[in-house]
Amino acid sequence: MKVMPTNRTVTEAKWDAIYQKKDFSWVADFLLENSFLLPRQGKALDLASGLGENALFLAGQGLESHAWDISSMALTRLKKKAAQKNLVIAVKHTDIVAAKLPKNEFDVIVVCRFLDRSLSHAIIDCLKPDGLLFYKTYVKEKIAVDGPGNPDFLLDRNELLNIFNPLTVVAYRENSRLGDLTCGDRNEAYFIGQKRH
Ligand SMILES: C[S@@+](CC[C@H](N)C(=O)[O-])C[C@H]1O[C@@H](n2cnc3c(N)ncnc32)[C@H](O)[C@@H]1O
């Protein structure tokens, strides 16, 4: 009998193949620029972490850092890098769309270059009161070829503000196509919000 691969298996195989070859990864610029907003202690989650540079950065900031992703390849590489840097990252190999995110668990959640609109409420619930969400991903108006081609995975104008509107806005950036297109990030928007109680 032929066994059909599940969505999870297909997604994992796709990302494992990418991470087998990918030899670069860096901390998200908006996280670095806004790192002064981070709490001194607490639990941080890099959701859909990939190679987990953001998780490594958060661990380096003294936070208890967690990284969740569907790619076992990415997480294996992340664990190795964390050990080399003497940092501790709690990795979780999971399908974050199918799994139930825990409630009131993290002081900081970072999501970069991943978009599944069905998760927005679960992400908010997953933050502790006063917790901070850092979210950055590609927009439909992007001018570079990088990032997804499928518009389902691209943001509309102001979309992060809309889907995370229960959170209090701390920062939002979307340069759109205003002014000199050779300057500024035209490909992604970012949102930083706080869960106020
Ligand atoms: C474009 S990469 C971004 C990785 C990382 N956040 C970054 O900015 O470098 C998207 C990530 O989402 C992960 N991903 C895709 N679907 C997922 C799912 N259902 N559950 C968990 N992770 C998933 C992929 O394995 C991949 O690491």
PDB file of N, CA and C and ligand atoms in Angstrom, residues 11 15 19 22 46-50 54 68-71 94-97 112-114, ligand 1:
ATOM      1  N   THR A  11       6.358  19.631   4.450  1.00  0.00           N
ATOM      2  CA  THR A  11       6.941  20.912   4.892  1.00  0.00           C
ATOM      3  C   THR A  11       8.310  20.683   5.528  1.00  0.00           C
ATOM      4  N   TRP A  15      11.994  22.180   4.210  1.00  0.00           N
ATOM      5  CA  TRP A  15      12.883  23.054   4.999  1.00  0.00           C
ATOM      6  C   TRP A  15      14.180  22.351   5.378  1.00  0.00           C
ATOM      7  N   TYR A  19      17.864  23.860   4.795  1.00  0.00           N
ATOM      8  CA  TYR A  19      18.841  24.076   5.874  1.00  0.00           C
ATOM      9  C   TYR A  19      20.072  23.175   5.745  1.00  0.00           C
ATOM     10  N   LYS A  22      21.960  25.761   3.442  1.00  0.00           N
ATOM     11  CA  LYS A  22      22.098  27.175   3.827  1.00  0.00           C
ATOM     12  C   LYS A  22      23.271  27.348   4.795  1.00  0.00           C
ATOM     13  N   ASP A  46      11.632  31.948  20.084  1.00  0.00           N
ATOM     14  CA  ASP A  46      11.848  32.237  18.657  1.00  0.00           C
ATOM     15  C   ASP A  46      10.979  31.221  17.905  1.00  0.00           C
ATOM     16  N   LEU A  47       9.852  31.695  17.386  1.00  0.00           N
ATOM     17  CA  LEU A  47       8.848  30.815  16.779  1.00  0.00           C
ATOM     18  C   LEU A  47       9.122  30.704  15.281  1.00  0.00           C
ATOM     19  N   ALA A  48       9.127  29.457  14.771  1.00  0.00           N
ATOM     20  CA  ALA A  48       9.563  29.203  13.390  1.00  0.00           C
ATOM     21  C   ALA A  48      10.992  29.744  13.257  1.00  0.00           C
ATOM     22  N   SER A  49      11.843  29.238  14.136  1.00  0.00           N
ATOM     23  CA  SER A  49      13.173  29.815  14.375  1.00  0.00           C
ATOM     24  C   SER A  49      14.163  29.600  13.247  1.00  0.00           C
ATOM     25  N   GLY A  50      13.961  28.549  12.438  1.00  0.00           N
ATOM     26  CA  GLY A  50      15.001  28.203  11.477  1.00  0.00           C
ATOM     27  C   GLY A  50      16.301  27.937  12.224  1.00  0.00           C
ATOM     28  N   ASN A  54      18.066  34.425  16.164  1.00  0.00           N
ATOM     29  CA  ASN A  54      17.337  35.279  17.118  1.00  0.00           C
ATOM     30  C   ASN A  54      17.304  34.624  18.503  1.00  0.00           C
ATOM     31  N   TRP A  68      11.445  26.989  18.361  1.00  0.00           N
ATOM     32  CA  TRP A  68      10.553  25.946  17.859  1.00  0.00           C
ATOM     33  C   TRP A  68      10.509  26.013  16.344  1.00  0.00           C
ATOM     34  N   ASP A  69      10.596  24.844  15.729  1.00  0.00           N
ATOM     35  CA  ASP A  69      10.561  24.811  14.269  1.00  0.00           C
ATOM     36  C   ASP A  69      10.199  23.401  13.814  1.00  0.00           C
ATOM     37  N   ILE A  70       9.716  23.322  12.582  1.00  0.00           N
ATOM     38  CA  ILE A  70       9.338  22.016  12.013  1.00  0.00           C
ATOM     39  C   ILE A  70      10.550  21.302  11.412  1.00  0.00           C
ATOM     40  N   SER A  71      11.658  22.017  11.223  1.00  0.00           N
ATOM     41  CA  SER A  71      12.823  21.413  10.575  1.00  0.00           C
ATOM     42  C   SER A  71      13.800  20.855  11.604  1.00  0.00           C
ATOM     43  N   THR A  94       8.530  20.834  16.242  1.00  0.00           N
ATOM     44  CA  THR A  94       7.070  20.788  16.250  1.00  0.00           C
ATOM     45  C   THR A  94       6.474  21.497  15.036  1.00  0.00           C
ATOM     46  N   ASP A  95       5.273  21.091  14.682  1.00  0.00           N
ATOM     47  CA  ASP A  95       4.495  21.813  13.677  1.00  0.00           C
ATOM     48  C   ASP A  95       3.673  22.840  14.449  1.00  0.00           C
ATOM     49  N   ILE A  96       4.072  24.098  14.365  1.00  0.00           N
ATOM     50  CA  ILE A  96       3.435  25.115  15.215  1.00  0.00           C
ATOM     51  C   ILE A  96       2.007  25.432  14.766  1.00  0.00           C
ATOM     52  N   VAL A  97       1.666  25.029  13.557  1.00  0.00           N
ATOM     53  CA  VAL A  97       0.292  25.282  13.090  1.00  0.00           C
ATOM     54  C   VAL A  97      -0.639  24.211  13.657  1.00  0.00           C
ATOM     55  N   CYS A 112       9.935  35.756  12.762  1.00  0.00           N
ATOM     56  CA  CYS A 112      10.560  36.415  11.614  1.00  0.00           C
ATOM     57  C   CYS A 112      10.365  35.588  10.371  1.00  0.00           C
ATOM     58  N   ARG A 113       9.880  36.245   9.339  1.00  0.00           N
ATOM     59  CA  ARG A 113       9.769  35.593   8.021  1.00  0.00           C
ATOM     60  C   ARG A 113       8.955  34.303   8.052  1.00  0.00           C
ATOM     61  N   PHE A 114       7.866  34.367   8.781  1.00  0.00           N
ATOM     62  CA  PHE A 114       6.906  33.265   8.818  1.00  0.00           C
ATOM     63  C   PHE A 114       5.536  33.913   8.984  1.00  0.00           C
TER      64      PHE A 114
HETATM   65  C1  LIG B   1      11.752  31.772   6.068  1.00  0.00           C
HETATM   66  S1  LIG B   1      12.159  30.673   7.359  1.00  0.00           S
HETATM   67  C2  LIG B   1      12.494  31.824   8.670  1.00  0.00           C
HETATM   68  C3  LIG B   1      13.396  31.269   9.715  1.00  0.00           C
HETATM   69  C4  LIG B   1      13.821  32.275  10.781  1.00  0.00           C
HETATM   70  N1  LIG B   1      12.706  32.752  11.546  1.00  0.00           N
HETATM   71  C5  LIG B   1      14.560  33.437  10.145  1.00  0.00           C
HETATM   72  O1  LIG B   1      14.048  34.553  10.139  1.00  0.00           O
HETATM   73  O2  LIG B   1      15.678  33.201   9.681  1.00  0.00           O
HETATM   74  C6  LIG B   1      10.588  29.989   7.848  1.00  0.00           C
HETATM   75  C7  LIG B   1      10.702  28.938   8.939  1.00  0.00           C
HETATM   76  O3  LIG B   1       9.404  28.468   9.290  1.00  0.00           O
HETATM   77  C8  LIG B   1       9.508  27.082   9.582  1.00  0.00           C
HETATM   78  N2  LIG B   1       8.169  26.507   9.450  1.00  0.00           N
HETATM   79  C9  LIG B   1       7.404  26.476   8.332  1.00  0.00           C
HETATM   80  N3  LIG B   1       6.229  25.874   8.602  1.00  0.00           N
HETATM   81  C10 LIG B   1       6.276  25.515   9.922  1.00  0.00           C
HETATM   82  C11 LIG B   1       5.375  24.862  10.796  1.00  0.00           C
HETATM   83  N4  LIG B   1       4.170  24.440  10.384  1.00  0.00           N
HETATM   84  N5  LIG B   1       5.745  24.643  12.075  1.00  0.00           N
HETATM   85  C12 LIG B   1       6.969  25.038  12.516  1.00  0.00           C
HETATM   86  N6  LIG B   1       7.865  25.688  11.735  1.00  0.00           N
HETATM   87  C13 LIG B   1       7.524  25.920  10.459  1.00  0.00           C
HETATM   88  C14 LIG B   1      10.511  26.554   8.577  1.00  0.00           C
HETATM   89  O4  LIG B   1      11.105  25.340   8.946  1.00  0.00           O
HETATM   90  C15 LIG B   1      11.519  27.715   8.535  1.00  0.00           C
HETATM   91  O5  LIG B   1      12.541  27.521   9.477  1.00  0.00           O
END
